[in-house]
Tab-separated table of C-alpha atoms in Angstrom:
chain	number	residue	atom	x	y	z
A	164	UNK	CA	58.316	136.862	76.969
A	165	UNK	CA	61.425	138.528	75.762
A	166	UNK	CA	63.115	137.359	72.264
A	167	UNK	CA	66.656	138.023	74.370
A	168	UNK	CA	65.431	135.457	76.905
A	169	UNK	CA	64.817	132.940	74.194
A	170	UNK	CA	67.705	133.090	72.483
A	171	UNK	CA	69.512	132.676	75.294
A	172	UNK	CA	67.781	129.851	76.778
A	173	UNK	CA	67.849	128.029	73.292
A	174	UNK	CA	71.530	128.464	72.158
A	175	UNK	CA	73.851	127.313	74.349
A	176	UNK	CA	77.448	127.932	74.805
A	177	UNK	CA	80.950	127.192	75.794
A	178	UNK	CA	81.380	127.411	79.639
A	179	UNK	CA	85.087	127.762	80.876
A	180	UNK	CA	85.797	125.373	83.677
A	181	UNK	CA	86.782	127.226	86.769
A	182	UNK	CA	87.271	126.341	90.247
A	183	UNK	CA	85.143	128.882	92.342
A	184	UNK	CA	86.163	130.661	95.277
A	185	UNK	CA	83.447	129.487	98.262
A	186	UNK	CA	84.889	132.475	100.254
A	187	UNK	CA	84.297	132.172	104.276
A	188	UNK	CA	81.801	129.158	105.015
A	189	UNK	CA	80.925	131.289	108.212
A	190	UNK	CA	77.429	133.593	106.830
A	191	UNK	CA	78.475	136.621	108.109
A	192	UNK	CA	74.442	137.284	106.455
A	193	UNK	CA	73.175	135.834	109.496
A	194	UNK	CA	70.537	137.637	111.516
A	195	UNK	CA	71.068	140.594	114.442
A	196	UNK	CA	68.641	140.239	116.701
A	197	UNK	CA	65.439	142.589	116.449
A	198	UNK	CA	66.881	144.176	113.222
A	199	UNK	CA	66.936	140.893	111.036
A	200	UNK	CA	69.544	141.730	108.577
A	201	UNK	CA	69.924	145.841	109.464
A	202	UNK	CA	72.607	147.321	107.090
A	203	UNK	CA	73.093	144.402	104.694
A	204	UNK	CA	72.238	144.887	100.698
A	205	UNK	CA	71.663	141.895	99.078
A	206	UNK	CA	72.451	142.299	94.962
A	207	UNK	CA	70.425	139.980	92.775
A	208	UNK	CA	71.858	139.604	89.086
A	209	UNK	CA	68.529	139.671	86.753
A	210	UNK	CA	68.147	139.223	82.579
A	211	UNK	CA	66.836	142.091	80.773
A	212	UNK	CA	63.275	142.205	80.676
A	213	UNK	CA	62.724	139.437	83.588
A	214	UNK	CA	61.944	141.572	86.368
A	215	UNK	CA	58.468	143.602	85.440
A	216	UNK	CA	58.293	146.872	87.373
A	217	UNK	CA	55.202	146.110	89.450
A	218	UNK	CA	56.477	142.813	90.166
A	219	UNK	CA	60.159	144.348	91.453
A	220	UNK	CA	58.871	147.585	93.377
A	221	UNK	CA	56.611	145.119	95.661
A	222	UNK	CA	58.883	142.485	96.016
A	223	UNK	CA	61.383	144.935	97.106
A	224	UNK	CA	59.210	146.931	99.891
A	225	UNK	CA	58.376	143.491	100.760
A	226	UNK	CA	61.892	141.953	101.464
A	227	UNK	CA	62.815	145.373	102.924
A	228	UNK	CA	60.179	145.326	105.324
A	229	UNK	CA	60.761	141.860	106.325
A	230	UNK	CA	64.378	141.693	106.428
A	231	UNK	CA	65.704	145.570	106.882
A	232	UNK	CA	68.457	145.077	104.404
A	233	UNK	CA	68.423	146.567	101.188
A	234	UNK	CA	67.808	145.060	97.795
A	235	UNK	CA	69.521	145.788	94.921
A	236	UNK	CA	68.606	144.687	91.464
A	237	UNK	CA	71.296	144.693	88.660
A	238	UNK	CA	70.356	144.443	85.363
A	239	UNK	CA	72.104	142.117	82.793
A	240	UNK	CA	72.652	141.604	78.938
A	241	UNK	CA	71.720	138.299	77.469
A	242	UNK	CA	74.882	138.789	75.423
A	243	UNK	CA	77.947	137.500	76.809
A	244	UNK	CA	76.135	136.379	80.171
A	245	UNK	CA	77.694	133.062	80.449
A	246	UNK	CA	81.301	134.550	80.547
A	247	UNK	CA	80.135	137.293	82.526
A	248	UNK	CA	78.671	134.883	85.338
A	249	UNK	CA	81.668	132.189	85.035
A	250	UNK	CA	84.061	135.401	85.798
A	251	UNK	CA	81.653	136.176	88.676
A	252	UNK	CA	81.820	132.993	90.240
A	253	UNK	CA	85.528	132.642	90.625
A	254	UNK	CA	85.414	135.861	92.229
A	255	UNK	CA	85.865	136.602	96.158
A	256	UNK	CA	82.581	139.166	96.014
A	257	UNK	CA	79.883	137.489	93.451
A	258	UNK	CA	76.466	138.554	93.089
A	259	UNK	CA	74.618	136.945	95.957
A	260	UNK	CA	71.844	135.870	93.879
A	261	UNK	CA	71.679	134.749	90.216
A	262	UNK	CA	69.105	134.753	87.312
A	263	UNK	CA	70.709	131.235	85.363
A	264	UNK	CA	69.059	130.119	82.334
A	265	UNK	CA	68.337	126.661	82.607
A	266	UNK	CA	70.193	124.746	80.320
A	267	UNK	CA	73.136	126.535	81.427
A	268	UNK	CA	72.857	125.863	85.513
A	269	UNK	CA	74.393	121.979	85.286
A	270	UNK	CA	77.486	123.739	83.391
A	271	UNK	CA	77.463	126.433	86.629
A	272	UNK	CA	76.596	123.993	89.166
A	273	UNK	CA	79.849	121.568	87.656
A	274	UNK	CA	82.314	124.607	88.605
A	275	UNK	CA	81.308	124.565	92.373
A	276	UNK	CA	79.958	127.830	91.818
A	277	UNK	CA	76.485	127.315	93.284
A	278	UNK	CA	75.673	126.674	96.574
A	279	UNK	CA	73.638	123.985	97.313
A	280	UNK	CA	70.041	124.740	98.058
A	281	UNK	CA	68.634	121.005	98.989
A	282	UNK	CA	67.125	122.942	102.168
A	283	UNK	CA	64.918	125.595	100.755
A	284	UNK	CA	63.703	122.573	98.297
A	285	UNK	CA	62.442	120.929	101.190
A	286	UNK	CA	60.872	124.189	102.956
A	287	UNK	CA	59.373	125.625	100.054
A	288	UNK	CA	59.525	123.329	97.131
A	289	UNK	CA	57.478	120.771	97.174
A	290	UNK	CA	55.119	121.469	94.864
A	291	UNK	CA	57.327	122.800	91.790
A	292	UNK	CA	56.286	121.204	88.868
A	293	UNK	CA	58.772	118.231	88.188
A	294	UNK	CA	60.027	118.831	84.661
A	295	UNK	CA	60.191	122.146	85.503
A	296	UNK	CA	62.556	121.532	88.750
A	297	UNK	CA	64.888	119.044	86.510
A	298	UNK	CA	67.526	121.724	85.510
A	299	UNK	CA	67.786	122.667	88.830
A	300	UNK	CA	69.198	119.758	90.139
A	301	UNK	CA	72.832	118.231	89.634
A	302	UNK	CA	74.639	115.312	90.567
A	303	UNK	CA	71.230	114.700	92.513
A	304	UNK	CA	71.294	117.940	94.441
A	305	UNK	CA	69.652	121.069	94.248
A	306	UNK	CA	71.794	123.821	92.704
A	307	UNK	CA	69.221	126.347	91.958
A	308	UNK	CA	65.241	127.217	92.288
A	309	UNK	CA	62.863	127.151	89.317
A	310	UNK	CA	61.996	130.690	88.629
A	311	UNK	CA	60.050	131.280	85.173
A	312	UNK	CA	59.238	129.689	81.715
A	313	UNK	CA	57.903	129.133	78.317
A	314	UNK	CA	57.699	127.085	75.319
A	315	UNK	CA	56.063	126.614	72.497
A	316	UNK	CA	52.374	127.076	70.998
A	317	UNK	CA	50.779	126.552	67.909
A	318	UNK	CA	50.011	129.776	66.304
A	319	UNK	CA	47.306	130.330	63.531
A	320	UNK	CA	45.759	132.597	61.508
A	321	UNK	CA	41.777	131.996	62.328
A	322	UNK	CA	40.540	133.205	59.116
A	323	UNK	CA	42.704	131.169	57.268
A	324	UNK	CA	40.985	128.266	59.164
A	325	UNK	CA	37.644	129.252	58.691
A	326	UNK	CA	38.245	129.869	55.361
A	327	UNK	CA	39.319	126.199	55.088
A	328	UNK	CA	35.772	125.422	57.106
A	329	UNK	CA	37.202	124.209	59.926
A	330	UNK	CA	35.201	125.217	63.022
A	331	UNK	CA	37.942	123.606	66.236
A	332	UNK	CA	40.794	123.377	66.977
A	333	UNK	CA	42.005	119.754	67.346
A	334	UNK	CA	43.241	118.116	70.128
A	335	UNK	CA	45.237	115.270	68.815
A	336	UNK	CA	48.143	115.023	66.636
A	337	UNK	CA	45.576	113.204	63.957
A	338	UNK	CA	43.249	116.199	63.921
A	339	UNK	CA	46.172	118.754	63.739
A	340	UNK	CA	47.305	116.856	60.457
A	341	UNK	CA	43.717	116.606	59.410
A	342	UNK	CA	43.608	120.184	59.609
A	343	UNK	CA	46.460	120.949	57.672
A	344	UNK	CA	45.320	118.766	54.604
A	345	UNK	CA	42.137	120.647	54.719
A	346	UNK	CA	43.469	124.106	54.439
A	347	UNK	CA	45.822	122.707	51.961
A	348	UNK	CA	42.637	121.334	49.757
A	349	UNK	CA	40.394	124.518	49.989
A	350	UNK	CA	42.230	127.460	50.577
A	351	UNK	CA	45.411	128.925	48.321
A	352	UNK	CA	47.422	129.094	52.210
A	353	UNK	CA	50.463	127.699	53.218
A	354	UNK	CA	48.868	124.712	55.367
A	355	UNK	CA	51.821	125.584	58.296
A	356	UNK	CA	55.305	127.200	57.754
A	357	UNK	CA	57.580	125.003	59.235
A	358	UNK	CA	61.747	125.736	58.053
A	359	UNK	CA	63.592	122.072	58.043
A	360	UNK	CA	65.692	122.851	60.903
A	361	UNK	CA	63.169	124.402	63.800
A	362	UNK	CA	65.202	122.087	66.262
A	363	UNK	CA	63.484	122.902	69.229
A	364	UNK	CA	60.241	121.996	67.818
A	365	UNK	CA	62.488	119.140	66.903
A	366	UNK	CA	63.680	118.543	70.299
A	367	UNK	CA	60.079	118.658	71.782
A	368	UNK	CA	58.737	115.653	69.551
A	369	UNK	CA	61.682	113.748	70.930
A	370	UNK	CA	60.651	114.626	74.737
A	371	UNK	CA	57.125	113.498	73.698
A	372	UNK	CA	58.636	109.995	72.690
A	373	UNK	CA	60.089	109.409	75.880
A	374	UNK	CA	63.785	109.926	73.930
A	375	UNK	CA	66.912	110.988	75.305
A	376	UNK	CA	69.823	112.577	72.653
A	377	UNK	CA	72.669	111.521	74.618
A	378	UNK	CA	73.327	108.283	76.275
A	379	UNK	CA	75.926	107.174	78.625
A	380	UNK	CA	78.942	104.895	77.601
A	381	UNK	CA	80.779	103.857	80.089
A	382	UNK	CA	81.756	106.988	81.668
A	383	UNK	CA	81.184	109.399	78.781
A	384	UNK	CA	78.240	110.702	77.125
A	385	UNK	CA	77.392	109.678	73.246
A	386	UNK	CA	74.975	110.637	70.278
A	387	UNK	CA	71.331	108.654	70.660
A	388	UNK	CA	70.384	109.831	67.593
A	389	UNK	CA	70.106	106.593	66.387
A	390	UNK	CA	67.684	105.241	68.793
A	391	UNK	CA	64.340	104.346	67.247
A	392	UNK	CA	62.258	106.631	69.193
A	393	UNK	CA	64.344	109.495	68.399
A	394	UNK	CA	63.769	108.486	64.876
A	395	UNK	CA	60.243	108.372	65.399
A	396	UNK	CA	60.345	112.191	66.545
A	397	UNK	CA	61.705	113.000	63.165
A	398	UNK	CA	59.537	111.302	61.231
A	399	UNK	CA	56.809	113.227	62.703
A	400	UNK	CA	58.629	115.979	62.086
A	401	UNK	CA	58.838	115.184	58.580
A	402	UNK	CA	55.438	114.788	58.280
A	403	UNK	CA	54.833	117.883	59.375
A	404	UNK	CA	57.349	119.660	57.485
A	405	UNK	CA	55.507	118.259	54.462
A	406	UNK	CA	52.415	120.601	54.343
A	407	UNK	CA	54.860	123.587	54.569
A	408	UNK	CA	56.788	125.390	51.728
A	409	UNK	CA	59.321	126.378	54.027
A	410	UNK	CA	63.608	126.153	53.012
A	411	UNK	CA	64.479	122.353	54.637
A	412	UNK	CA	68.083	123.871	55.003
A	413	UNK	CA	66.935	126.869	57.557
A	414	UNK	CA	65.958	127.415	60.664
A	415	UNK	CA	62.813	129.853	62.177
A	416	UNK	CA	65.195	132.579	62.007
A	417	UNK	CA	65.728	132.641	58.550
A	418	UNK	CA	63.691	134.748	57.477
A	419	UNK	CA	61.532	134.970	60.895
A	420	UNK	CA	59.059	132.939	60.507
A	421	UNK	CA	56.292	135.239	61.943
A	422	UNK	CA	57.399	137.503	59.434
A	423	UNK	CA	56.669	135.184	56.680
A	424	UNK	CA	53.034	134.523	58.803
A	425	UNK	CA	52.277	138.079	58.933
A	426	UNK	CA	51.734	138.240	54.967
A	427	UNK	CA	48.304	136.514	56.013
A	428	UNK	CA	48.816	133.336	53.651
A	429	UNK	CA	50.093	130.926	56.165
A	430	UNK	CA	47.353	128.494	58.560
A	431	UNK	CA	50.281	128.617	61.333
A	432	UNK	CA	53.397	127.986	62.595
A	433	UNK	CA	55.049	126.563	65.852
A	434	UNK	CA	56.556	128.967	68.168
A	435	UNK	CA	56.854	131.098	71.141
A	436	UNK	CA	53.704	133.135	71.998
A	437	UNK	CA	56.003	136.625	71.724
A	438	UNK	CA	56.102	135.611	68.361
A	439	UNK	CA	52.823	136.839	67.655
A	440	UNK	CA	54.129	140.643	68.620
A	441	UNK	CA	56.669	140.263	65.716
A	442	UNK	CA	53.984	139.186	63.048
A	443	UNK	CA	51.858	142.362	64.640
A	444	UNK	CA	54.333	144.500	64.388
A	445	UNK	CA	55.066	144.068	60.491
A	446	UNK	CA	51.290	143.384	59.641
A	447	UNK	CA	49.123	145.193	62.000
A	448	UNK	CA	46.323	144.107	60.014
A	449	UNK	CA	46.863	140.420	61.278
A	450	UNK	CA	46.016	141.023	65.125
A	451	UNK	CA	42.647	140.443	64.529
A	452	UNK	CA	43.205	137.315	63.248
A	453	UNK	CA	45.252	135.523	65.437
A	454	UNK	CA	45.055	132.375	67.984
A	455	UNK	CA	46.695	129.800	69.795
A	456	UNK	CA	46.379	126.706	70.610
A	457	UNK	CA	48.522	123.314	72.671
A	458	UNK	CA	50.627	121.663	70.247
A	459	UNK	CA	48.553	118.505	70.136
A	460	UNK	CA	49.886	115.612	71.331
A	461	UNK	CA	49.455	111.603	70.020
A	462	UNK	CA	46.393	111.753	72.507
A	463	UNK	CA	43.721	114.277	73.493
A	464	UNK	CA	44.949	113.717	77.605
A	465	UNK	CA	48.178	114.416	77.030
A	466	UNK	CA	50.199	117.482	74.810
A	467	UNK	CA	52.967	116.884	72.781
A	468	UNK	CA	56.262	117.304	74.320
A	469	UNK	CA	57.770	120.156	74.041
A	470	UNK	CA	61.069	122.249	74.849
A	471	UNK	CA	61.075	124.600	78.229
A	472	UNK	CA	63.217	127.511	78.212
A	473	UNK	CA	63.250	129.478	80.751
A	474	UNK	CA	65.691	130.988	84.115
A	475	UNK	CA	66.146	129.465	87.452
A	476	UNK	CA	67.665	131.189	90.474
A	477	UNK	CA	70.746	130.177	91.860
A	478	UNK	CA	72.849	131.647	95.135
A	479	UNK	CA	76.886	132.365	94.669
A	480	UNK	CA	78.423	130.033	96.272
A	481	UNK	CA	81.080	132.560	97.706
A	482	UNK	CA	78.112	134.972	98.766
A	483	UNK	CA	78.938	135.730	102.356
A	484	UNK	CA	74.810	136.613	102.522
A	485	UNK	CA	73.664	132.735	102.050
A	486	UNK	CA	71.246	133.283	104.948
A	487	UNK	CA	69.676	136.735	103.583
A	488	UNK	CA	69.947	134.943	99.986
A	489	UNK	CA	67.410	131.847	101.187
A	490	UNK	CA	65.080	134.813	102.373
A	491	UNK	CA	65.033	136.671	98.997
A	492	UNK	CA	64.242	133.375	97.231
A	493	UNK	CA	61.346	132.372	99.629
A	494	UNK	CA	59.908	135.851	99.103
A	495	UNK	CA	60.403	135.599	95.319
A	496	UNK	CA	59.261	132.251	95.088
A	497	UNK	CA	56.361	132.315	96.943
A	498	UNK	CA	52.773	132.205	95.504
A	499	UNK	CA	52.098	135.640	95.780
A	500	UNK	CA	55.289	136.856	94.222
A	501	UNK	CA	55.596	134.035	91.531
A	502	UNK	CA	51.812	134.317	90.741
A	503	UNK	CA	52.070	138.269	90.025
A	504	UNK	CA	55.082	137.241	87.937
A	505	UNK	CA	53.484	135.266	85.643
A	506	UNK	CA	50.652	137.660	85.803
A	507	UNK	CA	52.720	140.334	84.957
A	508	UNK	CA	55.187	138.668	82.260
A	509	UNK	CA	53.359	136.206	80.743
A	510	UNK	CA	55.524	133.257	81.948
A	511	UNK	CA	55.127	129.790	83.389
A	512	UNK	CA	55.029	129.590	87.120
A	513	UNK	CA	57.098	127.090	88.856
A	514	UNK	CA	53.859	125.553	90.405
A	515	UNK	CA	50.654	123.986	88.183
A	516	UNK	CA	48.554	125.776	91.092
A	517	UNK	CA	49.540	129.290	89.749
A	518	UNK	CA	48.824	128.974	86.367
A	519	UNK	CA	45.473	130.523	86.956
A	520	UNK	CA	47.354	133.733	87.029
A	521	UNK	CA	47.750	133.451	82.983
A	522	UNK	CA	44.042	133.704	82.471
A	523	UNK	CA	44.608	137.364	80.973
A	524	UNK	CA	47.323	135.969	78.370
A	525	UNK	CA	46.078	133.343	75.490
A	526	UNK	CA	49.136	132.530	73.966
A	527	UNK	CA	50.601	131.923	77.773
A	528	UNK	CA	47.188	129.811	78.567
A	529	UNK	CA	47.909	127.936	75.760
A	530	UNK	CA	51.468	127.386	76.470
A	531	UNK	CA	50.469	125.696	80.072
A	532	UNK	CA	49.006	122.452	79.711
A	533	UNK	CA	52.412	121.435	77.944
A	534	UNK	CA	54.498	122.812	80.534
A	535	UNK	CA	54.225	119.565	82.893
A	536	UNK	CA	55.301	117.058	80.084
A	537	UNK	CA	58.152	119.202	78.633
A	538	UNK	CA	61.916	118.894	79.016
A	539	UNK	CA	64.943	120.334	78.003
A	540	UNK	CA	68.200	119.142	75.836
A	541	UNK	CA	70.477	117.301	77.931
A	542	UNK	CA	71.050	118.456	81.595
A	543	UNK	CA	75.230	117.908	81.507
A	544	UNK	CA	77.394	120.575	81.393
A	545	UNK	CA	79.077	118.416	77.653
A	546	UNK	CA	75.769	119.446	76.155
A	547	UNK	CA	76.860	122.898	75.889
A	548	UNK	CA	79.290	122.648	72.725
A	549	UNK	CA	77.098	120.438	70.710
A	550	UNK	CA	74.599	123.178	70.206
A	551	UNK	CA	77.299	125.527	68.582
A	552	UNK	CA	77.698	126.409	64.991
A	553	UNK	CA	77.121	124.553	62.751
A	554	UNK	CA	74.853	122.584	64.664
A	555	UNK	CA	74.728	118.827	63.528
A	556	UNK	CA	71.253	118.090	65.165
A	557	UNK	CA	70.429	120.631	61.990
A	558	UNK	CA	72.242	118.508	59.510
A	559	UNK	CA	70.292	115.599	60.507
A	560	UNK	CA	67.053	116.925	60.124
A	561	UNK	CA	67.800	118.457	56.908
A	562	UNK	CA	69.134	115.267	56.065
A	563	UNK	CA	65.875	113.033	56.998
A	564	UNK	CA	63.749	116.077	55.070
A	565	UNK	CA	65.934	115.352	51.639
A	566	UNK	CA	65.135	111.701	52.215
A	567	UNK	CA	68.009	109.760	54.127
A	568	UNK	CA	66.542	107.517	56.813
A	569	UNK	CA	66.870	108.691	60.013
A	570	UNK	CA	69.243	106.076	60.967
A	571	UNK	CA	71.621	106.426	58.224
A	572	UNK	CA	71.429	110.775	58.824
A	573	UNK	CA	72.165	110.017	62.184
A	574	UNK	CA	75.452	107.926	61.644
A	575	UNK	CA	76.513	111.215	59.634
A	576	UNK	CA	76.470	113.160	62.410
A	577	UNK	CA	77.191	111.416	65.372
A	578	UNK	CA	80.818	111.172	65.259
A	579	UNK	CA	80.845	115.250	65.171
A	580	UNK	CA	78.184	114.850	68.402
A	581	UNK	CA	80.615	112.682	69.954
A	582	UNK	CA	83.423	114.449	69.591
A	583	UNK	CA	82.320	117.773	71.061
A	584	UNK	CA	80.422	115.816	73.798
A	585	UNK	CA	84.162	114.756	74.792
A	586	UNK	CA	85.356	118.393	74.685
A	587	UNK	CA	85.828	119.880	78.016
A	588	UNK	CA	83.187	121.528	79.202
């Protein structure tokens, strides 16, 4: 999984509101007899790093052969994408298909800019794993197709553990705690680094109490921070938190927390599997010594909750190739094609029933179980300024960390919440 992808999944920003052009509603994509879609090239809009090669040469001799058109992959920046496909959108001649991340599609599906997909949910969708399909939808219909994801793992150092005589890895939230109070009694380690403001982390616990961060008022959107179960979340966060040495006033960037874990004094930390690669890369020594595990959840049936990043694929709604679109997204999205994805990248698959294509990948096998109980931050295109700089969720955590209640960090914040919920979008 690519840092770039990450980054972009996780920090949202602010999406200009434009009216798209739909262009002709007559698919001049349609099929010609004998020679399907003969002369036609289809361009698909991918992130850097999404599109493996293996994965995109067969896919393409494969749509090729089926369809006769051509297919033509363009390659995009992470950096300045949301402009980029807002511009695009508005635009008489968009790309015809679209990598979106997923907390971004409600913002593109609120501009008219996607066209509605409800169809190929009912042909070939209906199996997608639920939480994973969520982003996808808008206003109740289905903007986009769940393509690819990940989220978080627990990462730890194994000799660090067994120095600390611990033999499993535990399955609950109470044996996860247990752990870290054991390498904190026997061994000189840092029990888990864990920076005050690792929101998503954050956000996760909050999915895993069945919490929502917004909440409708009348016909606006508000802060929940101050529900109880929300509190909750950051109370086990706190907890936590407390076996860690870490800044409460920074987040996993700062410094990079695998950094700090590749020094070889830390039990773990709670990340993304790629992670792992950056502690490798500035300890090689450490390689040996690394494993992953489920972030435990309250129970051994059931994983904490946890936040899932990841892209979806949309169609322009002004593509004049809707028809030769829906065939590049059956093809794409079909087991074969989303199993050698995931295969190939590392990444969730869209379906539970392909995630024995991860076998090969630890960190990604580890990453699974928690995939069907995840979420994401609020699916409404508002969401998108709250997450800017400087981000009050942070405030509040650092807050509850230097001993506020929750409730009385949350009314700190939540007028700032509120007010750039009610910006324009």
């Amino acid at each position: 999984m690519k840092r770039k992808l990450i980054a972009a999944v996780g920090v949202a920003g602010m999406l200009m509101s434009v009216a798209a052009c739909g262009g002709d509603d007559g698919d001049s994509g349609g099929k010609t007899g004998a020679d399907g879609f003969k002369g036609q090239t289809l361009t698909v809009w991918a992130m850097d790093g999404s599109t493996p090669p293996g994965w995109t040469k067969d896919l393409t001799a494969a749509f090729e052969k089926k369809t006769k058109a051509k297919l033509k992959f363009e390659t995009q920046q992470w950096n300045g994408i949301q402009q980029k496909i807002t511009t695009s959108l508005s635009e008489d001649n968009p790309p015809d298909v679209l990598e979106v991340g997923n907390t971004q599609t409600p913002a593109y599906a609120a501009t008219g800019g996607l066209a509605d997909l409800s169809d190929l949910k009912s042909e070939i969708g209906a199996d997608w794993t639920e939480a994973l399909n969520a982003s996808s939808v808008f206003d109740g219909k289905q903007y986009a197709a769940p393509w690819y994801f990940a989220n978080r793992v627990v990462v730890y150092n194994k000799k660090v553990w067994a120095d600390a005589g611990i033999k499993d890895t535990p399955k609950t939230r109470a044996e996860f705690f247990d752990a870290l109070e054991t390498i904190d009694k026997k061994t000189d380690a840092e029990p888990i680094y864990l920076p005050g403001q690792n929101w998503y982390f954050f956000d996760g616990l909050t999915i895993g109490q069945g919490a929502d961060l917004v909440k409708k008022d009348g016909d606006k959107y508000v802060s929940n921070l101050a529900d109880p179960k929300v509190g909750k979340a950051m109370e086990i966060y706190k907890e936590y938190q407390a076996f860690s040495k870490a800044p409460k006033d920074k987040d996993e960037a700062t410094p990079q927390q695998a950094e700090v874990f590749a020094k070889g004094n830390v039990g773990a930390f709670i990340g993304m599997g790629w992670e792992a690669g950056t502690a490798i890369a500035a300890n090689k020594k450490i390689e040996k010594d690394i494993g992953y595990f489920t972030i435990p959840g309250e129970t051994a049936d059931k994983p904490e909750g946890v936040f899932l990043g990841g892209s979806n694929f949309a169609v322009a709604a002004g593509s004049k190739k809707q028809e030769l679109a829906k065939e590049f997204l059956k093809m794409a999205l079909s087991d074969k094609f989303e199993g050698a994805l995931a295969k190939e990248n590392g990444v969730i698959p869209n379906k539970e029933s392909l995630q024995t294509n991860l076998s090969a990948n630890p960190a990604a096998v580890a990453a699974a179980p928690a995939a069907a109980g995840g979420g994401t931050t609020p699916l409404i295109p508002e969401w998108a300024a709250v997450e800017n700089d400087p981000n009050p969720i942070k405030s509040y955590m650092t807050a509850v960390l230097k001993g506020k209640s929750p409730a009385a960090a949350a009314k700190q914040v939540e007028a700032e919440i509120n007010k750039r919920l009610a910006q324009s979008s």
